[in-house]
PDB file of C-alpha atoms in Angstrom:
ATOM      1  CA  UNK A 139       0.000   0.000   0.000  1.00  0.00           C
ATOM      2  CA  UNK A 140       0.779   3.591  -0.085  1.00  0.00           C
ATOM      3  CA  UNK A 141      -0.357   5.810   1.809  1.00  0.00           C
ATOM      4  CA  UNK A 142      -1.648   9.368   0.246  1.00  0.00           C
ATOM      5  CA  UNK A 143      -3.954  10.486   3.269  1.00  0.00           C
ATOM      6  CA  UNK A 144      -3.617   9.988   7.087  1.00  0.00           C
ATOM      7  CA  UNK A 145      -7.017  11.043   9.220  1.00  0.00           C
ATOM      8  CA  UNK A 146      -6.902  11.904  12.936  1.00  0.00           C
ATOM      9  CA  UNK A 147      -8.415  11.488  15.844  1.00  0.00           C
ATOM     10  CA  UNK A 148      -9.206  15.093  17.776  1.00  0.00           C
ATOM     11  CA  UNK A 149      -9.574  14.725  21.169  1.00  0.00           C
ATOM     12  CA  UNK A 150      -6.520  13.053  23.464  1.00  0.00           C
ATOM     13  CA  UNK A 151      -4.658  12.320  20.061  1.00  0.00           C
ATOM     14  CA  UNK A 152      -4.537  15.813  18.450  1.00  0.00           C
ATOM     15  CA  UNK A 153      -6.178  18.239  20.917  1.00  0.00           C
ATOM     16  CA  UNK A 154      -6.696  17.721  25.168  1.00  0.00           C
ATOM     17  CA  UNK A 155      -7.954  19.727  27.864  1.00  0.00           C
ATOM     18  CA  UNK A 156      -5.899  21.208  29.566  1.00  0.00           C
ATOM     19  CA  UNK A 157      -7.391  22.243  32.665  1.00  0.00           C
ATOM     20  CA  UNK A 158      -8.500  18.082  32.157  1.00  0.00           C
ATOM     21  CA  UNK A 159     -11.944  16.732  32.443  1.00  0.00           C
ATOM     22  CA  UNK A 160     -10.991  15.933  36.166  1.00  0.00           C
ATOM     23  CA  UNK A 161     -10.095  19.438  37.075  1.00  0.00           C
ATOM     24  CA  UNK A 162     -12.759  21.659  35.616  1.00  0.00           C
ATOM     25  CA  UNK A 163     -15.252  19.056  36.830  1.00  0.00           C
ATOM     26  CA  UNK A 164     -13.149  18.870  40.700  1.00  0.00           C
ATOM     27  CA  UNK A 165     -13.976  22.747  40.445  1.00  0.00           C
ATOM     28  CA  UNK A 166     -17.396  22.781  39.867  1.00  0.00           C
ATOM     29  CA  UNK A 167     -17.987  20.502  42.486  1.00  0.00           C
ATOM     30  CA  UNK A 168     -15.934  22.763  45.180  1.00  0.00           C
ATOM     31  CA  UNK A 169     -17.991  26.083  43.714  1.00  0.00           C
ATOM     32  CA  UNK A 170     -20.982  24.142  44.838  1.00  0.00           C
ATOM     33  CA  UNK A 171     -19.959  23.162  48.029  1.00  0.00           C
ATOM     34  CA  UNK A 172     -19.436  19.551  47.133  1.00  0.00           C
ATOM     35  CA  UNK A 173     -16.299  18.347  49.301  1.00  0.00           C
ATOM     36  CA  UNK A 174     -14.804  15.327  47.140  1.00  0.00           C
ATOM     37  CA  UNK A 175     -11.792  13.857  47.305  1.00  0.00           C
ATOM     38  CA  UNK A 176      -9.887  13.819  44.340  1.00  0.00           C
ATOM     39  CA  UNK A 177      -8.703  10.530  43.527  1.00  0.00           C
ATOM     40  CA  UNK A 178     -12.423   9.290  44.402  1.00  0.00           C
ATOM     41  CA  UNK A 179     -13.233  11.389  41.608  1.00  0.00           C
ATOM     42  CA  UNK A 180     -10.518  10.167  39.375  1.00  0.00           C
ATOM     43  CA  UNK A 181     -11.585   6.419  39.530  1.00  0.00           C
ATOM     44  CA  UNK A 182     -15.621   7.830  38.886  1.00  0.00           C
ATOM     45  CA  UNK A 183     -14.342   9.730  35.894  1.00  0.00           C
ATOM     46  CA  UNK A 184     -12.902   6.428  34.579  1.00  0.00           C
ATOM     47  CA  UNK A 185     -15.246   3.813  35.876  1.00  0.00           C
ATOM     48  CA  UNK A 186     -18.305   5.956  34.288  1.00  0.00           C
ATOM     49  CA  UNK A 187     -16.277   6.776  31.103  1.00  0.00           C
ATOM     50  CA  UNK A 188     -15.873   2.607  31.184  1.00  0.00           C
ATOM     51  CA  UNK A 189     -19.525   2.403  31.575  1.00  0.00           C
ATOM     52  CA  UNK A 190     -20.094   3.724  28.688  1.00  0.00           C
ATOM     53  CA  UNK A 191     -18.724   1.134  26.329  1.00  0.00           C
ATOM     54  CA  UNK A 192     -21.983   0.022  24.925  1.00  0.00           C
ATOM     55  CA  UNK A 193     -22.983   3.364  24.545  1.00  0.00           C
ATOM     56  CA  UNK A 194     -19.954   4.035  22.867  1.00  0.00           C
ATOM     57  CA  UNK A 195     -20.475   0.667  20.434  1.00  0.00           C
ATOM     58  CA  UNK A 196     -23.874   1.223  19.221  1.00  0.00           C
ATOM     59  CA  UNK A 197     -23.079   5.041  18.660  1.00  0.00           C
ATOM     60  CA  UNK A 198     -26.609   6.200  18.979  1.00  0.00           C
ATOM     61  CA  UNK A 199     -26.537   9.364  21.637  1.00  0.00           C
ATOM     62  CA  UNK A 200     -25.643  12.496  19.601  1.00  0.00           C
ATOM     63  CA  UNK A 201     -22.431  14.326  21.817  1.00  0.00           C
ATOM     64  CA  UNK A 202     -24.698  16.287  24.324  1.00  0.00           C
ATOM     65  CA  UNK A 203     -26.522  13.439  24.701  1.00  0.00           C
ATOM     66  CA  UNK A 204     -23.648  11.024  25.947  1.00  0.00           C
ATOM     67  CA  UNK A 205     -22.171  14.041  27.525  1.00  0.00           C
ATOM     68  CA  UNK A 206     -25.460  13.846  30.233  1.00  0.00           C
ATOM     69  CA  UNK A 207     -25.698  10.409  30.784  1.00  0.00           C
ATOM     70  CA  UNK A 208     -21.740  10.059  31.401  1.00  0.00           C
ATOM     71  CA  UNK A 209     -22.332  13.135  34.059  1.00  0.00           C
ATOM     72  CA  UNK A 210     -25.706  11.043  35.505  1.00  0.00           C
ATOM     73  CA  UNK A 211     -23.430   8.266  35.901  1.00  0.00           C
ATOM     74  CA  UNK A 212     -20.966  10.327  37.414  1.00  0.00           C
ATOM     75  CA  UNK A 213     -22.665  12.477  40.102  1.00  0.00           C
ATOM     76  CA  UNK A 214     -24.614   9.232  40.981  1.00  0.00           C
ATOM     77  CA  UNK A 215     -21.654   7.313  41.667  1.00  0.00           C
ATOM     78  CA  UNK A 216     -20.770  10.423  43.888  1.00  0.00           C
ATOM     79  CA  UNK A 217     -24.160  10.278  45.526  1.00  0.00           C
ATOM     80  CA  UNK A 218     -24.833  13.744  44.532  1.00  0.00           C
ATOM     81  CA  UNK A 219     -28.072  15.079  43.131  1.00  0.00           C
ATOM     82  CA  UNK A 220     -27.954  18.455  41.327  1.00  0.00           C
ATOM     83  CA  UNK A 221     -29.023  18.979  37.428  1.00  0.00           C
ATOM     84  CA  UNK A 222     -27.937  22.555  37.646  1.00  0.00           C
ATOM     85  CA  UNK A 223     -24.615  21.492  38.303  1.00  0.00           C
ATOM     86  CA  UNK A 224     -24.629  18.666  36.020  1.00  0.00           C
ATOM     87  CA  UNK A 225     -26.035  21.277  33.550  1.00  0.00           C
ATOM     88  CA  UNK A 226     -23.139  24.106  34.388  1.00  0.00           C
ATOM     89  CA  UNK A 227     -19.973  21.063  34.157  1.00  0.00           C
ATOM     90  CA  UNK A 228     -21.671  19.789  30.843  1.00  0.00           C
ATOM     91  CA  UNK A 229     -21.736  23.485  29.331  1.00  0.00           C
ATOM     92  CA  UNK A 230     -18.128  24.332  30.743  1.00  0.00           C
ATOM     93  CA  UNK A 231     -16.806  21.261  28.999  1.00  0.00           C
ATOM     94  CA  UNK A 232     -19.085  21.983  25.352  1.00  0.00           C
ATOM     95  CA  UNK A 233     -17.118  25.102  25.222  1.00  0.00           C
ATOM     96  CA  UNK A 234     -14.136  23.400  24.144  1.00  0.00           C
ATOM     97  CA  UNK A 235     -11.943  26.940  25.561  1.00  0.00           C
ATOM     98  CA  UNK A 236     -10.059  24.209  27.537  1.00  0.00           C
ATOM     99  CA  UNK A 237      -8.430  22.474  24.605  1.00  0.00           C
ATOM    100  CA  UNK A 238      -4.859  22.497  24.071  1.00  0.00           C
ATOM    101  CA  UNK A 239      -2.474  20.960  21.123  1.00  0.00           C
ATOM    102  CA  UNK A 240      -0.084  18.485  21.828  1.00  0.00           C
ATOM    103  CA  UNK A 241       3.201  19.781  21.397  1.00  0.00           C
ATOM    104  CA  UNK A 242       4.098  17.381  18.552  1.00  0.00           C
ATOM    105  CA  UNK A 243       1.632  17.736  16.224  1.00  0.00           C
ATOM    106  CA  UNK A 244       2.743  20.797  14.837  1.00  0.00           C
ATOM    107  CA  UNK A 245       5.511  19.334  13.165  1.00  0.00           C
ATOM    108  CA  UNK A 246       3.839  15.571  12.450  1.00  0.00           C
ATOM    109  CA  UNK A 247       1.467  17.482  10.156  1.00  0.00           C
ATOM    110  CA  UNK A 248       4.426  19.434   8.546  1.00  0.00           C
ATOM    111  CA  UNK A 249       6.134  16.537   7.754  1.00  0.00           C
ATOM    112  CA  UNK A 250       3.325  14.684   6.382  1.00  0.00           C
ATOM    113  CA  UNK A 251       2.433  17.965   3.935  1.00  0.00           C
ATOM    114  CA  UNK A 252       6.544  17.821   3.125  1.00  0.00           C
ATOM    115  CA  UNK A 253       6.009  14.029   1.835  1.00  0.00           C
ATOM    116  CA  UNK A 254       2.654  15.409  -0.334  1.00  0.00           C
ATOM    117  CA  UNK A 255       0.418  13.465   2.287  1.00  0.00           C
ATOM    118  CA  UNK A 256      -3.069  15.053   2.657  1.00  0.00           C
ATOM    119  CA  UNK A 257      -4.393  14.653   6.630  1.00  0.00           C
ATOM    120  CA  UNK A 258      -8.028  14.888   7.599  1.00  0.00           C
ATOM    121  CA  UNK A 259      -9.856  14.524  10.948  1.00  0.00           C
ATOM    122  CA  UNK A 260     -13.258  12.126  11.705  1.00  0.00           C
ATOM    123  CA  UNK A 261     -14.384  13.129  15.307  1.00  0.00           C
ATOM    124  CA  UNK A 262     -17.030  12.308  17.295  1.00  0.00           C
ATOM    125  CA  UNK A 263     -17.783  15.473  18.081  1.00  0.00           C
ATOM    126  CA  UNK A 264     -20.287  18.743  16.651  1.00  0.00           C
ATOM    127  CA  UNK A 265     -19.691  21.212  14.566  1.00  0.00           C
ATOM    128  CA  UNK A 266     -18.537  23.376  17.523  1.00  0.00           C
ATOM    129  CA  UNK A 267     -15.026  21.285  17.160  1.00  0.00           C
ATOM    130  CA  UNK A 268     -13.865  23.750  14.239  1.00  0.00           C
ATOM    131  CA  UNK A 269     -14.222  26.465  16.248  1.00  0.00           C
ATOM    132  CA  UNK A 270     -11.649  25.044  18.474  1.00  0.00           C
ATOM    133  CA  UNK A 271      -9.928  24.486  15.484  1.00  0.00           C
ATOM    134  CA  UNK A 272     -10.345  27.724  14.748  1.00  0.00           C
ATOM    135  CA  UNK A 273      -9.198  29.453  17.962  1.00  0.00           C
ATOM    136  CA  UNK A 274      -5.787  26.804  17.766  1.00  0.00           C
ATOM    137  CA  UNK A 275      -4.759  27.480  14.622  1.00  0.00           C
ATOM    138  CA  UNK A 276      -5.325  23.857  13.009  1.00  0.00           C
ATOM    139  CA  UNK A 277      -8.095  24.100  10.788  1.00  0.00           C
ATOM    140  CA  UNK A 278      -6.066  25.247   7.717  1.00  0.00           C
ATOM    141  CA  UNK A 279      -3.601  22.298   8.668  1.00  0.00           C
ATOM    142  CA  UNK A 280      -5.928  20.001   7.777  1.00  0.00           C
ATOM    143  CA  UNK A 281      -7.691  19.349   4.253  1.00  0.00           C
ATOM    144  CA  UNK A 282     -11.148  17.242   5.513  1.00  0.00           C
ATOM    145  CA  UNK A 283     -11.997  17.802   8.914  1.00  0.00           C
ATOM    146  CA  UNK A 284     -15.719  15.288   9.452  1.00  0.00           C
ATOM    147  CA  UNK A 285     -17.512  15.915  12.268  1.00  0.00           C
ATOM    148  CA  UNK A 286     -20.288  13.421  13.582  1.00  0.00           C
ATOM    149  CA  UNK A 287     -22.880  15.945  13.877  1.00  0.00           C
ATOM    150  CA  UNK A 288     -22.286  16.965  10.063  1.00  0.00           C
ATOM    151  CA  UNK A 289     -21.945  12.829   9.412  1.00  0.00           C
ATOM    152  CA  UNK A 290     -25.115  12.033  11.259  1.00  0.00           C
ATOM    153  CA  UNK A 291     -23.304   8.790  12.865  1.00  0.00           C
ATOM    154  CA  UNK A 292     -20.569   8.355  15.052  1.00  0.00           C
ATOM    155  CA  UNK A 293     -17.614   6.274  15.019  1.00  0.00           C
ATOM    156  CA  UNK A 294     -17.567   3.196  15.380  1.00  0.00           C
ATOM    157  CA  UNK A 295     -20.495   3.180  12.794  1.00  0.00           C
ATOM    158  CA  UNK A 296     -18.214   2.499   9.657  1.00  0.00           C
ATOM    159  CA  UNK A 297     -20.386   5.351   8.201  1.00  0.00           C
ATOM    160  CA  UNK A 298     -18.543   8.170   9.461  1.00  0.00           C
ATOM    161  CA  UNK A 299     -15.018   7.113   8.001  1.00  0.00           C
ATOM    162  CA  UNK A 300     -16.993   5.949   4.529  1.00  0.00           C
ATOM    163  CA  UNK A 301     -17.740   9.641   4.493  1.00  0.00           C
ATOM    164  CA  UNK A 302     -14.436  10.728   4.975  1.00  0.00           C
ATOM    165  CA  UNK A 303     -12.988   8.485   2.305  1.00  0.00           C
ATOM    166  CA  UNK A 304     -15.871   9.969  -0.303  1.00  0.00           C
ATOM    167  CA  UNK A 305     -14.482  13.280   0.795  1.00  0.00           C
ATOM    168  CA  UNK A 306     -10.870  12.593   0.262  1.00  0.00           C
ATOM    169  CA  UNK A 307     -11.679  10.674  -2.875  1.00  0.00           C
ATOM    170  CA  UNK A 308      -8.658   7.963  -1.868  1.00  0.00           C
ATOM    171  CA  UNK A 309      -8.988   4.364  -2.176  1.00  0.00           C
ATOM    172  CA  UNK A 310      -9.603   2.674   1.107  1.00  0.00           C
ATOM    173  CA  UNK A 311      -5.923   0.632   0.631  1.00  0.00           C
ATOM    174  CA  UNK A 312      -4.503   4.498   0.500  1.00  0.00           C
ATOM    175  CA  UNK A 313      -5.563   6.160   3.480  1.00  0.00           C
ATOM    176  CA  UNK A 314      -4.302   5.340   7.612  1.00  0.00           C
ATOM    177  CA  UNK A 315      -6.585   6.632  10.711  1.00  0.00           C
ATOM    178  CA  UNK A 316      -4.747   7.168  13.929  1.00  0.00           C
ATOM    179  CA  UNK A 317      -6.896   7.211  17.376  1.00  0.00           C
ATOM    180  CA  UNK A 318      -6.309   6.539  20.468  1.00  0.00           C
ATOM    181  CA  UNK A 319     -10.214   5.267  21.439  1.00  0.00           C
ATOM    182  CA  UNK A 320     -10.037   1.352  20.966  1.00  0.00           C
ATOM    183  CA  UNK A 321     -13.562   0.637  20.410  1.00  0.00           C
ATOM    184  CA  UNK A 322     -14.416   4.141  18.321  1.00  0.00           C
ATOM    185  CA  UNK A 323     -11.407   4.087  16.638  1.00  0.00           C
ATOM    186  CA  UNK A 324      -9.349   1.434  16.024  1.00  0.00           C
ATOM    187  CA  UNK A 325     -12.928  -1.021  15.711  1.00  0.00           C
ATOM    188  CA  UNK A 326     -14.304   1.423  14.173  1.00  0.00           C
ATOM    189  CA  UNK A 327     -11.578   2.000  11.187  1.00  0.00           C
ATOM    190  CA  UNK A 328     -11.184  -1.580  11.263  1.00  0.00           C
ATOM    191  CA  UNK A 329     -14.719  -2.505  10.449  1.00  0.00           C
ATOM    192  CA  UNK A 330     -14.433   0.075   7.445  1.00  0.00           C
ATOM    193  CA  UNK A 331     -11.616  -1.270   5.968  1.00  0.00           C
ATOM    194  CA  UNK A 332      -8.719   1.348   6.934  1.00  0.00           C
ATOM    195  CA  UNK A 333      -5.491   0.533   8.009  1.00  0.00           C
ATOM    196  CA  UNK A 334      -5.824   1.440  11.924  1.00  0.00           C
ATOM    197  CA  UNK A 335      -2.717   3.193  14.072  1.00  0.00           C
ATOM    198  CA  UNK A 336      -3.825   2.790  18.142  1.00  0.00           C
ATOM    199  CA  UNK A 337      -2.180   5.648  20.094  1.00  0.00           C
ATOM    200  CA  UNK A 338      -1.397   4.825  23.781  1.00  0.00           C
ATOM    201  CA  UNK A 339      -0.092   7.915  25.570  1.00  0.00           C
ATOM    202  CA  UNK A 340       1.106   7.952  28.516  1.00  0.00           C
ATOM    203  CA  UNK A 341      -1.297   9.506  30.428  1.00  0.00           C
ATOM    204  CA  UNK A 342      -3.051   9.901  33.474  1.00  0.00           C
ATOM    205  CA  UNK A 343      -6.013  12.303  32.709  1.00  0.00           C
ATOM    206  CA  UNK A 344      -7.608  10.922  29.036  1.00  0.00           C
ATOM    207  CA  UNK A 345     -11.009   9.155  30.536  1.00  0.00           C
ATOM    208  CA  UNK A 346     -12.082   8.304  27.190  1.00  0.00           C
ATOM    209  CA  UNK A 347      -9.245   6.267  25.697  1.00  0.00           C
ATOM    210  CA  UNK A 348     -10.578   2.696  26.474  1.00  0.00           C
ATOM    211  CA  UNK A 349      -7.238   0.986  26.506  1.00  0.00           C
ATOM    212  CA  UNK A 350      -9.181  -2.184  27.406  1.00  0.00           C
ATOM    213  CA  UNK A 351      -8.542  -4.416  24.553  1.00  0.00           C
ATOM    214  CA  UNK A 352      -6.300  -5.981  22.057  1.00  0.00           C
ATOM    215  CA  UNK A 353      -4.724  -4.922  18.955  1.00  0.00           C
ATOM    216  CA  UNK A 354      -5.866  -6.829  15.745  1.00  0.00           C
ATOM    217  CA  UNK A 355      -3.350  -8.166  14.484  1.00  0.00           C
ATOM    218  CA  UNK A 356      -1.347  -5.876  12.113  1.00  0.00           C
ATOM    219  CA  UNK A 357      -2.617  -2.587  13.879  1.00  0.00           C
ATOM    220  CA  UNK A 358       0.445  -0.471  14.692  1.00  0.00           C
ATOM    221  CA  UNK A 359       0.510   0.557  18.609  1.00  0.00           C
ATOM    222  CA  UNK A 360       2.488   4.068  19.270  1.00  0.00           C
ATOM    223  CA  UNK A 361       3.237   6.047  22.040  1.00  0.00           C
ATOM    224  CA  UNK A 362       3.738   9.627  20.538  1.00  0.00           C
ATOM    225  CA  UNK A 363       2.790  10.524  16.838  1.00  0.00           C
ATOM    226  CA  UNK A 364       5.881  11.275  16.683  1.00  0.00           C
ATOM    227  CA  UNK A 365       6.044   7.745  15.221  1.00  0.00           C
ATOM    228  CA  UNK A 366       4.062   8.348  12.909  1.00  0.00           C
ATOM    229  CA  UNK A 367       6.918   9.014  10.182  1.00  0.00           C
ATOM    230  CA  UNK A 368       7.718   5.412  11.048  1.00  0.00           C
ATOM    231  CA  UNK A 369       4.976   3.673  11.132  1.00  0.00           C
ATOM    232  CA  UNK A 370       3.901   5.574   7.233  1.00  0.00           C
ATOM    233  CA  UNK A 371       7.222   4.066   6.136  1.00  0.00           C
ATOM    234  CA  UNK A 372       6.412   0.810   6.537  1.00  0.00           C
ATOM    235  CA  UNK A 373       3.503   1.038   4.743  1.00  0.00           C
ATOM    236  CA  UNK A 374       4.756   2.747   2.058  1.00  0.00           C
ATOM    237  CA  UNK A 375       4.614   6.846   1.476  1.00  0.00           C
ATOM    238  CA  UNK A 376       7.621   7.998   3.053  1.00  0.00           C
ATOM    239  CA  UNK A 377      11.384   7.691   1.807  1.00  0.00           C
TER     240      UNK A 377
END
C-alpha cells in the first residue's frame, strides 16, 4: 500500500484539555460546596467513562446526549443530586476553551504535507469542534476535517469514516486513521476497511481512551505521533 492520506483522531490524540476533564469538573464541584476527594473522583471519571462502552459501540446518543448520561453516571456514583450542576460542568466542557495541542503535532502534520500526504480529521464530536480548530490554529492544517454531527453517525459506525474516504476521494488501501479510542477508533476504522494506528499515551487524565482491549493483528501501537513518520514508512509513502 501507499499511503496518500492519514485522518486523525481530535480529542486526546490531536487536541486535550488542559485544565482536564478531572479538574474543571473537581472545580465545579468545590464552587458548589461539594467536598470530594480527588482521587475518588478520578476512579468515577474512569469507571463511568468505562460504563459507557456500549454506549460508545452502538453510537446512537448524539455528543450532548452522551455528555449527560456520562455526568448522571458520574454524580450518581458520587451520591450527589444536582441537574444545575450537572447542567453548568456539561456546558463548561461543550465550550471546548479548555483544549490544548499536543506539542508534537505541529511538526507531524508538517512533515506529512513535506512528503505530499493530505491529513483529515473524523471526530465524534459537533460542529462546535472547528471552532476550536479555529481558535488553535489547526483548521487550515488540515484538508477534511468530518464531524459526527455533520456525518449524522458516530464512530464506530463504519459510516462516518466511509464519508471521509468519499471526501478525500482515496482508495480505502490508500488512506491510515490514527486514534487513540479502541472501540471508536481502532474497531471502528477496522470494520471500514482502513489501516488502523492505536495511540497509547502515557497519560493519566484521558477518561475516554478505552485501553481495554487488544490490537488486531497488524494494527500499529504508538506512544507519541511522533512515530508516525515510522509507522507511514512501513507502509509505504515515506522515503
Amino acid at each position: 500500500m501507499k499511503v496518500k492520506a492519514v485522518f486523525f483522531d481530535a480529542g486526546e490524540t490531536l487536541i486535550h484539555r488542559n485544565p482536564s476533564l478531572a479538574t474543571i469538573t473537581h472545580r465545579y464541584l468545590l464552587k458548589a460546596g461539594k467536598k470530594v476527594n480527588r482521587a475518588k473522583l478520578n476512579a468515577v471519571l474512569l469507571q463511568s467513562a468505562h460504563d459507557m462502552k456500549e454506549i460508545v459501540q452502538k453510537a446512537e446518543l448524539n455528543d450532548t446526549e452522551k455528555w449527560h448520561v456520562y455526568m448522571d453516571s458520574v454524580l450518581k456514583k458520587l451520591g450527589i443530586k444536582d441537574n444545575n450542576l450537572k447542567n453548568e460542568v456539561i456546558a463548561r466542557l461543550k465550550r471546548g476553551t479548555s483544549f490544548r495541542v499536543y506539542d508534537e503535532v505541529w511538526g507531524v502534520i508538517k512533515g506529512l504535507k513535506k512528503a505530499g500526504i493530505k491529513a483529515g480529521i473524523i471526530s465524534n464530536a459537533p460542529r462546535d469542534l472547528k471552532k476550536v480548530f479555529d481558535r488553535l490554529g489547526l483548521t487550515k492544517q488540515f484538508d477534511w476535517i468530518v464531524v459526527s454531527e455533520d456525518a449524522g453517525v458516530e464512530k464506530p459506525d463504519k459510516k462516518i469514516y466511509e464519508l471521509a474516504l468519499k471526501k478525500c476521494g482515496f482508495d480505502r488501501e490508500n488512506v491510515i486513521y490514527i486514534g487513540d479510542n479502541y472501540l471508536a477508533d481502532i474497531m471502528g476504522s477496522v470494520a471500514a476497511g482502513i489501516k488502523p494506528v492505536w495511540l497509547l499515551r502515557e497519560t493519566k487524565d484521558a477518561q475516554f481512551t478505552f485501553k481495554a482491549g487488544k490490537a488486531p493483528d497488524g494494527v500499529a501501537v504508538i506512544k507519541s505521533l511522533r512515530e508516525i513518520p515510522n509507522v507511514i514508512r512501513q507502509y509505504g509513502g515515506l522515503k
